[in-house]
Structures are given as structure tokens and as C-alpha cells.
Short mmCIF file of N, CA and C in Angstrom, two decimals:
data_model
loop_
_atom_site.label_atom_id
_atom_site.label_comp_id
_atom_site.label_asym_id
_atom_site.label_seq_id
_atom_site.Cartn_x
_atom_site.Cartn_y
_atom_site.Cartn_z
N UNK A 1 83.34 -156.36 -259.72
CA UNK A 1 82.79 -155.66 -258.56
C UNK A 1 81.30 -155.95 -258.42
N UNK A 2 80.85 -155.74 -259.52
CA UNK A 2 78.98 -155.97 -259.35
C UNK A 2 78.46 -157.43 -259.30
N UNK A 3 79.17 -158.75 -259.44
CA UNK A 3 79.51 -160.20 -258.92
C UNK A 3 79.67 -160.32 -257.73
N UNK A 4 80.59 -159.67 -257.34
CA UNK A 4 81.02 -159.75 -255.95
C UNK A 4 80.01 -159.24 -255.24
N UNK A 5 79.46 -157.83 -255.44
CA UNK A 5 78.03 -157.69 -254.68
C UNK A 5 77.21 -158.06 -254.71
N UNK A 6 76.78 -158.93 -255.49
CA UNK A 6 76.01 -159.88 -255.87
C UNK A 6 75.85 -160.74 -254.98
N UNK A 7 76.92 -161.40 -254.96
CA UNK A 7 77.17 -162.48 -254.05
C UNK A 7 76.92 -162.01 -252.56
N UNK A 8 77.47 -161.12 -252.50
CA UNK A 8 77.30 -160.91 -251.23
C UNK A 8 76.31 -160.28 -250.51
N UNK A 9 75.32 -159.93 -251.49
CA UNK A 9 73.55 -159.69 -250.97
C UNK A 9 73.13 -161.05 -251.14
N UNK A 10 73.50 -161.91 -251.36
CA UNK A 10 72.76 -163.28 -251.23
C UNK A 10 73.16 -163.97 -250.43
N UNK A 11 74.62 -163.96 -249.96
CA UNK A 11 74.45 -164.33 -248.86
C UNK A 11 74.26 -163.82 -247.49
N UNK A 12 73.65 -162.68 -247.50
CA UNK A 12 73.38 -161.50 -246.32
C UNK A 12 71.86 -162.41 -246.48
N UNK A 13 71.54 -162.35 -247.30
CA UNK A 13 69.93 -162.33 -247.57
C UNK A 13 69.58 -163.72 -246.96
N UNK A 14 70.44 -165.34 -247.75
CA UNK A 14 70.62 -166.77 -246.95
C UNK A 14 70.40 -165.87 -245.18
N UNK A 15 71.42 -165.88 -244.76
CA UNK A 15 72.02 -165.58 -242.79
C UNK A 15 70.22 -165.07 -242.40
N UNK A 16 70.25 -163.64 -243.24
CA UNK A 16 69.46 -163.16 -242.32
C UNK A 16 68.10 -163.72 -242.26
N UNK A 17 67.66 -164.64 -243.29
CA UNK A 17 66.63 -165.27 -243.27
C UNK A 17 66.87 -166.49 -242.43
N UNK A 18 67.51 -166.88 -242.29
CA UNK A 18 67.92 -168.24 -241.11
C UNK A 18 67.94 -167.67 -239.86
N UNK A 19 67.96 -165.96 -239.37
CA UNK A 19 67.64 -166.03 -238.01
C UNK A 19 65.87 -165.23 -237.95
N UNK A 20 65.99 -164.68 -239.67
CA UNK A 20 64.63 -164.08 -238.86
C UNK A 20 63.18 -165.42 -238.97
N UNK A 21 63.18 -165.92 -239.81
CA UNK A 21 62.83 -167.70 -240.00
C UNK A 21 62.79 -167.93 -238.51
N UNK A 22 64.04 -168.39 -237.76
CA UNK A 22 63.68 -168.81 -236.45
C UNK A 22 62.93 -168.08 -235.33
N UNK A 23 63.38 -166.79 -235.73
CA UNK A 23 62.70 -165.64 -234.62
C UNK A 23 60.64 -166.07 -234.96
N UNK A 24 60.35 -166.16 -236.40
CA UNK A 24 59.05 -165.78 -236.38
C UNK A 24 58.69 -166.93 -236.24
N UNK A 25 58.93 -168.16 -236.49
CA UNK A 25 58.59 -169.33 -235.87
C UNK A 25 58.03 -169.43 -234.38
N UNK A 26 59.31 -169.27 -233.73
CA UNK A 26 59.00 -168.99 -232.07
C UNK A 26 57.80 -168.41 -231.13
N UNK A 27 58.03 -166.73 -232.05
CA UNK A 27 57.14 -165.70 -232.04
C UNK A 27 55.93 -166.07 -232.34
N UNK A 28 55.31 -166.80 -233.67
CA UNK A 28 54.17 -167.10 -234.08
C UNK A 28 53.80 -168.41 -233.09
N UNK A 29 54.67 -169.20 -232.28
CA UNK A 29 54.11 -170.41 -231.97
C UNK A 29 53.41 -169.93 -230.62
N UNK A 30 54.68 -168.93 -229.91
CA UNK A 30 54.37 -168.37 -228.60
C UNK A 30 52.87 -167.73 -228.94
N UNK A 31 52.74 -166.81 -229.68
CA UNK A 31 51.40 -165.63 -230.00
C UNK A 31 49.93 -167.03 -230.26
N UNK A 32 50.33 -167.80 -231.29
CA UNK A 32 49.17 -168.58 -231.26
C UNK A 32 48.95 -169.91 -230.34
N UNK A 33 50.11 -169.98 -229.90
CA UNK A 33 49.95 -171.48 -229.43
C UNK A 33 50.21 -172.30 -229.91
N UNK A 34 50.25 -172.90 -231.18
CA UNK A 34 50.23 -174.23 -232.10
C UNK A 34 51.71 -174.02 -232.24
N UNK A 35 52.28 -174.93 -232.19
CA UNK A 35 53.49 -175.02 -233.11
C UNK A 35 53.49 -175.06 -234.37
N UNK A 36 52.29 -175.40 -234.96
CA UNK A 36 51.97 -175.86 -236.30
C UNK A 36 52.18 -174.57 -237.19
N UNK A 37 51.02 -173.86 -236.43
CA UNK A 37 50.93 -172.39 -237.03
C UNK A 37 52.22 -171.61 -237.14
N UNK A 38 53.02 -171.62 -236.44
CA UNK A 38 54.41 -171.25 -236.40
C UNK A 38 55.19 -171.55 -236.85
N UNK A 39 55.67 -172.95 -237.83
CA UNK A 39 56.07 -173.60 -238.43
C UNK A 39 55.45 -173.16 -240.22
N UNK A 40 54.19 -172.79 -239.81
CA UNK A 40 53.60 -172.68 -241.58
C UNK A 40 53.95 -171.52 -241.73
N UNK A 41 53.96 -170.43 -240.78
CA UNK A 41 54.36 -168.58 -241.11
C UNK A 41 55.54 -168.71 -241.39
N UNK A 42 56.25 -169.38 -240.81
CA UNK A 42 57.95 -169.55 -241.06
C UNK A 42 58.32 -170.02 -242.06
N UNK A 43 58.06 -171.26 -242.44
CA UNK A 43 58.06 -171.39 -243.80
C UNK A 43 57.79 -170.84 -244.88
N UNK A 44 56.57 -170.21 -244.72
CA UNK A 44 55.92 -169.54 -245.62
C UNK A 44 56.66 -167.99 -246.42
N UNK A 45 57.22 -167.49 -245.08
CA UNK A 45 58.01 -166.57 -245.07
C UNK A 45 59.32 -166.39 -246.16
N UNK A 46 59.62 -167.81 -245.96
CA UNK A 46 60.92 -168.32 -246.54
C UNK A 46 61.33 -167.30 -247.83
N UNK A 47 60.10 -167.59 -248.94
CA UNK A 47 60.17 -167.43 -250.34
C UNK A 47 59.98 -165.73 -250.50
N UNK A 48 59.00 -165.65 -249.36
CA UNK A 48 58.38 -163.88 -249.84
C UNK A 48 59.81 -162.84 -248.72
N UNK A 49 60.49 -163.67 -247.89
CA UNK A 49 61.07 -162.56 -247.42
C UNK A 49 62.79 -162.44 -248.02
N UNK A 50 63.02 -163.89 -248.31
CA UNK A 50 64.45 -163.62 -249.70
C UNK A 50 64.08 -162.54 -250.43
N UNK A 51 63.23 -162.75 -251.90
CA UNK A 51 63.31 -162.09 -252.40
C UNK A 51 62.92 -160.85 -252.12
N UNK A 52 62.03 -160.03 -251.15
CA UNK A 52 61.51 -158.66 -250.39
C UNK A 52 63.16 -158.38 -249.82
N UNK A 53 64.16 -159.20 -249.09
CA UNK A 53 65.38 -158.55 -248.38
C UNK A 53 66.39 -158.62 -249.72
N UNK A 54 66.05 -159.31 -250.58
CA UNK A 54 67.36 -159.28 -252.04
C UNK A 54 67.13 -157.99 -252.35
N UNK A 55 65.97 -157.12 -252.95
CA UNK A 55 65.72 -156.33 -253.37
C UNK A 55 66.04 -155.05 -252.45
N UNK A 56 65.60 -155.34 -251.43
CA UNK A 56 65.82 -154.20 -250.78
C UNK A 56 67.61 -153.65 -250.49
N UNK A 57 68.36 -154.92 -249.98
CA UNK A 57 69.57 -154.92 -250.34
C UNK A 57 69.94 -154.24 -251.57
N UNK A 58 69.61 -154.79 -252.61
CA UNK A 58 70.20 -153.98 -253.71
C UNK A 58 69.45 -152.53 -254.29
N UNK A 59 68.36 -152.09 -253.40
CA UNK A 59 68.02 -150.97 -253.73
C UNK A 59 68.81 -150.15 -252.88
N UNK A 60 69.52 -150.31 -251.23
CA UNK A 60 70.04 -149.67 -250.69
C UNK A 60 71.50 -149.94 -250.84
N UNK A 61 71.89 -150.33 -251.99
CA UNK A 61 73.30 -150.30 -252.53
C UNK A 61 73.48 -149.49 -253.14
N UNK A 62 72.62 -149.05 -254.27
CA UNK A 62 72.22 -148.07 -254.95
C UNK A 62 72.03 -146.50 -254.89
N UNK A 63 71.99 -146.65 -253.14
CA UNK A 63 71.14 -145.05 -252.29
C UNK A 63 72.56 -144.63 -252.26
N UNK A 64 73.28 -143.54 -252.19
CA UNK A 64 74.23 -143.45 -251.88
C UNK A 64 73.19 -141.77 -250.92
N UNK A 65 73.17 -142.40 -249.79
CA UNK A 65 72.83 -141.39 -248.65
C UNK A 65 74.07 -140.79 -248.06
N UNK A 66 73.86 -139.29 -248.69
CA UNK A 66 74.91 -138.14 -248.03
C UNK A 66 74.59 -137.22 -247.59
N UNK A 67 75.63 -136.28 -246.65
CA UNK A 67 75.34 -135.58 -245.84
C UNK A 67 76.90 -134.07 -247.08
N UNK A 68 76.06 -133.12 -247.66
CA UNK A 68 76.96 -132.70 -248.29
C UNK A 68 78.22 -133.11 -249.40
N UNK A 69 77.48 -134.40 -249.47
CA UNK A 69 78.83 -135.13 -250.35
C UNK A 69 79.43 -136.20 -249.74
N UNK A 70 79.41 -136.78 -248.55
CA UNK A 70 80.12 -137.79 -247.53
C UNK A 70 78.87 -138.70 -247.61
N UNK A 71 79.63 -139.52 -247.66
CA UNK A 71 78.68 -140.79 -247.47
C UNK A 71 78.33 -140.87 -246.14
N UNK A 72 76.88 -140.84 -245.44
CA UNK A 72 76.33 -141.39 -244.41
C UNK A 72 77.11 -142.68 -243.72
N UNK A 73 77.59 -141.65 -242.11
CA UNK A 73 78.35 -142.86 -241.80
C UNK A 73 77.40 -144.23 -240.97
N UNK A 74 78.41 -145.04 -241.32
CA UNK A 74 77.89 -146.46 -241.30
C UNK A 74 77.01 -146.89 -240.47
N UNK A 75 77.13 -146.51 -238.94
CA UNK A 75 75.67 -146.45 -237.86
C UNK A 75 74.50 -146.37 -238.40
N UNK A 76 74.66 -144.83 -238.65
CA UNK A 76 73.17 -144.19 -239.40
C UNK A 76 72.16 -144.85 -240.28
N UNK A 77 73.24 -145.23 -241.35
CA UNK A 77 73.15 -146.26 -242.56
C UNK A 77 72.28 -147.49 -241.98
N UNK A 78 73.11 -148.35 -241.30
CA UNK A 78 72.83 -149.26 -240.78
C UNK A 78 71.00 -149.03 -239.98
N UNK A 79 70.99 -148.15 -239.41
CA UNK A 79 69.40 -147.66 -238.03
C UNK A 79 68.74 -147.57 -239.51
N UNK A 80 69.17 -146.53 -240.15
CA UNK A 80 67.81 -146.39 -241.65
C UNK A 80 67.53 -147.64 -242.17
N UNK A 81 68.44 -148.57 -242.48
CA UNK A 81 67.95 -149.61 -243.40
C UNK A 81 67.34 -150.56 -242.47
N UNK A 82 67.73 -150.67 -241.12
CA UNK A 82 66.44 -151.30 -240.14
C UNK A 82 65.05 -150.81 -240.46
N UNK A 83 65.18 -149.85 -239.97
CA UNK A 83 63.78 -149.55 -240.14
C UNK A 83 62.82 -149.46 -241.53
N UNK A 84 63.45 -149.90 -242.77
CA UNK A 84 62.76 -150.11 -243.95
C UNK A 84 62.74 -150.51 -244.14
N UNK A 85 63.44 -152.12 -243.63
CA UNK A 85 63.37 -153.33 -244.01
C UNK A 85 61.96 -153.51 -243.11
N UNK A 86 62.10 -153.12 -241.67
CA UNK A 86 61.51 -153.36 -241.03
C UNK A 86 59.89 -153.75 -241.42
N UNK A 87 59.50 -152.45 -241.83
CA UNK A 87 58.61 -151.90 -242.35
C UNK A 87 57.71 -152.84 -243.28
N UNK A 88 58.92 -152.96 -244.54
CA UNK A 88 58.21 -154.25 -245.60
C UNK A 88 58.34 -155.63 -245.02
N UNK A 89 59.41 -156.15 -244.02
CA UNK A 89 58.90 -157.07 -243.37
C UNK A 89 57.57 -157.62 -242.65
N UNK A 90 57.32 -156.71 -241.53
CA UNK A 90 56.59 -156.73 -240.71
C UNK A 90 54.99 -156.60 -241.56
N UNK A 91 55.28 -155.77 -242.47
CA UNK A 91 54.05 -156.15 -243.61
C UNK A 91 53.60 -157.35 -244.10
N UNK A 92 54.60 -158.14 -244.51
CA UNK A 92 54.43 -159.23 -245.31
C UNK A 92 54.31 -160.36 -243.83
N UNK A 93 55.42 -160.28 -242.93
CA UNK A 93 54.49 -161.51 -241.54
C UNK A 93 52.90 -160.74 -241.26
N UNK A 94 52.68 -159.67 -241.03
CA UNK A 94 51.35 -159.96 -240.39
C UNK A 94 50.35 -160.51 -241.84
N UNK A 95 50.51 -160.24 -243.17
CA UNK A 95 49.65 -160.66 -244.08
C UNK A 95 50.00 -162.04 -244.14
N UNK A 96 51.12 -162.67 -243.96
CA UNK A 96 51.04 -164.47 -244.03
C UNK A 96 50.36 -165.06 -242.68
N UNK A 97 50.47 -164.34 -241.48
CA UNK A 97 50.12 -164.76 -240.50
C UNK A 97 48.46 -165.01 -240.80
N UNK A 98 47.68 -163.67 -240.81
CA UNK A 98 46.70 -164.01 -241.20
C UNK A 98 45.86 -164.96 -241.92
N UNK A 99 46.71 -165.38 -243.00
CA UNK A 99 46.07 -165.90 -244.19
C UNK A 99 46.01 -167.05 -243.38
N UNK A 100 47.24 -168.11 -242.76
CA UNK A 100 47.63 -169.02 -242.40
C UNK A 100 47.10 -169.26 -241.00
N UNK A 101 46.66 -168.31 -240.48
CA UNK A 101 45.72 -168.37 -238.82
C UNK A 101 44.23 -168.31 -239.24
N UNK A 102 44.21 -167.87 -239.98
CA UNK A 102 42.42 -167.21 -240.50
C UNK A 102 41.99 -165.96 -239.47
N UNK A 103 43.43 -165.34 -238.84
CA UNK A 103 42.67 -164.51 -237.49
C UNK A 103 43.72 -162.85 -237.79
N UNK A 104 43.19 -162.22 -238.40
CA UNK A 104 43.56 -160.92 -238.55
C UNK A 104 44.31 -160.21 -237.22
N UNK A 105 43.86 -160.61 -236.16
CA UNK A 105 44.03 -160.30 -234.91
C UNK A 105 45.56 -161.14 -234.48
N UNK A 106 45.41 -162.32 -234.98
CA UNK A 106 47.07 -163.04 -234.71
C UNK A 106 48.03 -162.27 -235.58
N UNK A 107 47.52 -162.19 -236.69
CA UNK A 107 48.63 -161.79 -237.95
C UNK A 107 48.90 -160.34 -237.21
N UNK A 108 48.37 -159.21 -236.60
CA UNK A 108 48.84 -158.32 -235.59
C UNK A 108 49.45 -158.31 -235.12
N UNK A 109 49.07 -159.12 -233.68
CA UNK A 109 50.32 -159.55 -232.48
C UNK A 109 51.20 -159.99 -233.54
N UNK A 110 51.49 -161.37 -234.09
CA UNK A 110 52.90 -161.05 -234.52
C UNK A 110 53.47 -160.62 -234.79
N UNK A 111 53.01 -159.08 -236.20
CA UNK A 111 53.95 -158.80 -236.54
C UNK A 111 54.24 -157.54 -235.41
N UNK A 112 53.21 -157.09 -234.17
CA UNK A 112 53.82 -156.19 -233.86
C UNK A 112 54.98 -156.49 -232.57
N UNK A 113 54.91 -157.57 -232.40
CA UNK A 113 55.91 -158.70 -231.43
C UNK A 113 57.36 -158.63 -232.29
N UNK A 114 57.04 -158.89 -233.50
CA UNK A 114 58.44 -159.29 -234.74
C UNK A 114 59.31 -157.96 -234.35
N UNK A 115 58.30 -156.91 -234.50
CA UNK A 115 59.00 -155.46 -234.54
C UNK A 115 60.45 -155.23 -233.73
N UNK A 116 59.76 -155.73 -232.26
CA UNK A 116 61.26 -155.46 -231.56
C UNK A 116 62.33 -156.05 -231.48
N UNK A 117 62.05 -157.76 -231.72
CA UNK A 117 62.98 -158.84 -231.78
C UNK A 117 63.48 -158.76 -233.21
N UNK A 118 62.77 -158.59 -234.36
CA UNK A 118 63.79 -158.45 -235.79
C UNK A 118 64.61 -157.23 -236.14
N UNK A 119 64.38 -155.93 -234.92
CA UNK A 119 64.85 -154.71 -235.42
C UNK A 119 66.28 -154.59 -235.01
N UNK A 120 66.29 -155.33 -233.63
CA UNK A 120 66.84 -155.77 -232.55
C UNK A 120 68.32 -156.97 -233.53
N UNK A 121 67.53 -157.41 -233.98
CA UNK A 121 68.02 -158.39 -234.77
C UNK A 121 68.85 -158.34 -235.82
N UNK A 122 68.31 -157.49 -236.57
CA UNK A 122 68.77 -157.07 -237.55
C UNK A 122 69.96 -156.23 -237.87
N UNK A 123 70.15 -155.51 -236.94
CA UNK A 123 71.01 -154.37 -236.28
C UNK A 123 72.74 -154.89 -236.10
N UNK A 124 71.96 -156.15 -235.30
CA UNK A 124 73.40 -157.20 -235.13
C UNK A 124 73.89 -157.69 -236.52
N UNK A 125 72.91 -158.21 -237.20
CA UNK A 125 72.92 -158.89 -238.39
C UNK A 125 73.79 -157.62 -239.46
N UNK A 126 73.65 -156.47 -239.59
CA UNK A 126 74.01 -155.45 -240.19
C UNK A 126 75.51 -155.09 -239.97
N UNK A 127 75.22 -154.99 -238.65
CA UNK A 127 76.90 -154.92 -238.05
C UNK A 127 77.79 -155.95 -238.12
N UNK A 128 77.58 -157.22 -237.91
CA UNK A 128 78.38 -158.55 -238.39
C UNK A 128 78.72 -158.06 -240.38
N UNK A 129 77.60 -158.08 -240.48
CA UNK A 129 78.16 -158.31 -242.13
C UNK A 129 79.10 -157.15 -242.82
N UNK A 130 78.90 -155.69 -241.92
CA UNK A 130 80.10 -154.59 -241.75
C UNK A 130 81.23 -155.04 -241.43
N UNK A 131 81.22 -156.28 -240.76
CA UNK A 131 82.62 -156.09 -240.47
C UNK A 131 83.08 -157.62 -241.30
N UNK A 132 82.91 -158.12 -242.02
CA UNK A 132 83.45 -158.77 -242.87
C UNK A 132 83.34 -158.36 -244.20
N UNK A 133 84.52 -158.59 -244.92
CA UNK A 133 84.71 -158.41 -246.31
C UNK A 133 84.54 -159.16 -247.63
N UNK A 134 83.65 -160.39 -246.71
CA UNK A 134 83.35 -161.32 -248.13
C UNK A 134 82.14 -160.13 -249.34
N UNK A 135 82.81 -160.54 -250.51
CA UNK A 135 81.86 -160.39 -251.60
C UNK A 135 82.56 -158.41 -251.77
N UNK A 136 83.43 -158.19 -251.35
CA UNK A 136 83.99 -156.65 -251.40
C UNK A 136 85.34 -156.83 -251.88
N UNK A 137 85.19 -156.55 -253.53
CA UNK A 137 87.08 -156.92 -253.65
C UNK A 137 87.91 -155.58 -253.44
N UNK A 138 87.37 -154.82 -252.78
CA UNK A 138 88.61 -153.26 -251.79
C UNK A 138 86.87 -152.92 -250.69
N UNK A 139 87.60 -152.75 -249.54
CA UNK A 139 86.91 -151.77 -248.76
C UNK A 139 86.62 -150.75 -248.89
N UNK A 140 85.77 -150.50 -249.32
CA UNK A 140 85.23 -148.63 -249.46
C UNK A 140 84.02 -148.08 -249.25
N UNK A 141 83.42 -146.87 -248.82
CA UNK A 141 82.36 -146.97 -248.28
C UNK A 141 81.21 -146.98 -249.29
N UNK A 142 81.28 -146.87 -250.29
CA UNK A 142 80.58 -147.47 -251.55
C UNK A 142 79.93 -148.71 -251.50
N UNK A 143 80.68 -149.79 -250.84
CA UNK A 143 80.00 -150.80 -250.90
C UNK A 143 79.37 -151.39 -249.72
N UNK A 144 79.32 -150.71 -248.93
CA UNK A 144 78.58 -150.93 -247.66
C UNK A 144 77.09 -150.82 -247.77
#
């Protein structure tokens, strides 16, 4: 069982970095202009936002958020862990943006641009991976 979840926060973690990667690319090229610059945040991203979404994944495997004893149903679940991923995301693009623009003011706009398109994003990304059962050897709400 703890293999199988394993696996299957890594490959949540692969997907969702392959769309949020493209999203901040875009985002950073549109906000600064350069393609260049948008290409280096994206990349850059690569390494610090795997391991920031591995962890967080497996810290919210861990939460077992209830309401009296019931596990928090799956919506809810899903809106909370947006918004805390969100959170340490949007942290870590506006601090690469910066470093990589030299402009405190870009590393801003992006990440406060990222906000709506990765939350937005993510949401989908959450709900797709609800509804498949790779890396879950029984359905139960335990492992959601």
C-alpha cells in the first residue's frame, strides 16, 4: 500500500509539473517579454517545485481532515489542498522570478498572475487524478 502511494505521488507530482512548467513559462514570457526569461523561471522551477509538490502530497496524505470522524469529502479536500499548494508555490515562482529577472517587481506580477491560472489548474489536475486509480490497490477514502 505505501509503494503504491508512492508511486502515485510521483506521478501526480511528473503531470502536474508538466502543466504548471508550461503555464509559468507562458506567464513569465507574457509578464516580461523575453522568451528567454520565461524559459529560465520554467526551468528553474523544474527541481524546486517536484520536490515542494512531493512533499506536500505526502504531507496531505497524512492529514486525515474530518468533520466528527468522516473523512472530509473529496471537493473540500481537493479547494484546501489548492490553496496550500498554492501558497508554497506562488512563493517559490515569485522568488525564482526575481533572482532570474533581477526585478522584484516581475517576480510579483508573476506570481500574482500564476495565482489564478495554477489554482484554476490545479483543481482540474486534482480532480483527474480522483478519478483514476493508478497507484491505489482498493478505493477508499484514505487514500485520496
Amino acid at each position: 500500500m505505501k509503494d503504491q502511494s508512492r508511486k502515485r505521488h510521483i506521478a501526480k507530482t511528473i503531470t502536474w509539473r508538466i502543466v504548471g512548467t508550461i503555464d509559468t513559462i507562458i506567464l513569465s514570457w507574457i509578464i516580461s517579454g523575453d522568451p528567454m526569461i520565461g524559459l529560465k523561471i520554467g526551468s528553474a522551477e523544474v527541481v524546486t517545485k517536484m520536490l515542494l509538490y512531493y512533499f506536500h502530497e505526502r504531507a496531505w496524505f497524512k492529514i486525515n481532515l474530518s468533520k466528527e470522524g468522516e473523512v472530509l469529502e473529496s471537493r473540500k479536500r481537493h479547494i484546501a489542498k489548492t490553496f496550500t499548494w498554492r501558497l508554497i508555490g506562488t512563493v517559490d515562482t515569485m522568488l525564482i522570478a526575481w533572482i532570474i529577472s533581477g526585478d522584484p517587481l516581475t517576480g510579483l506580477k508573476i506570481g500574482f498572475a500564476e495565482v489564478i491560472t495554477k489554482m484554476l489548474l490545479y483543481y482540474f489536475h486534482e480532480r483527474f487524478w480522483y478519478k483514476l486509480n493508478y497507484g491505489l490497490s482498493k478505493r477508499n477514502k484514505e487514500d485520496i
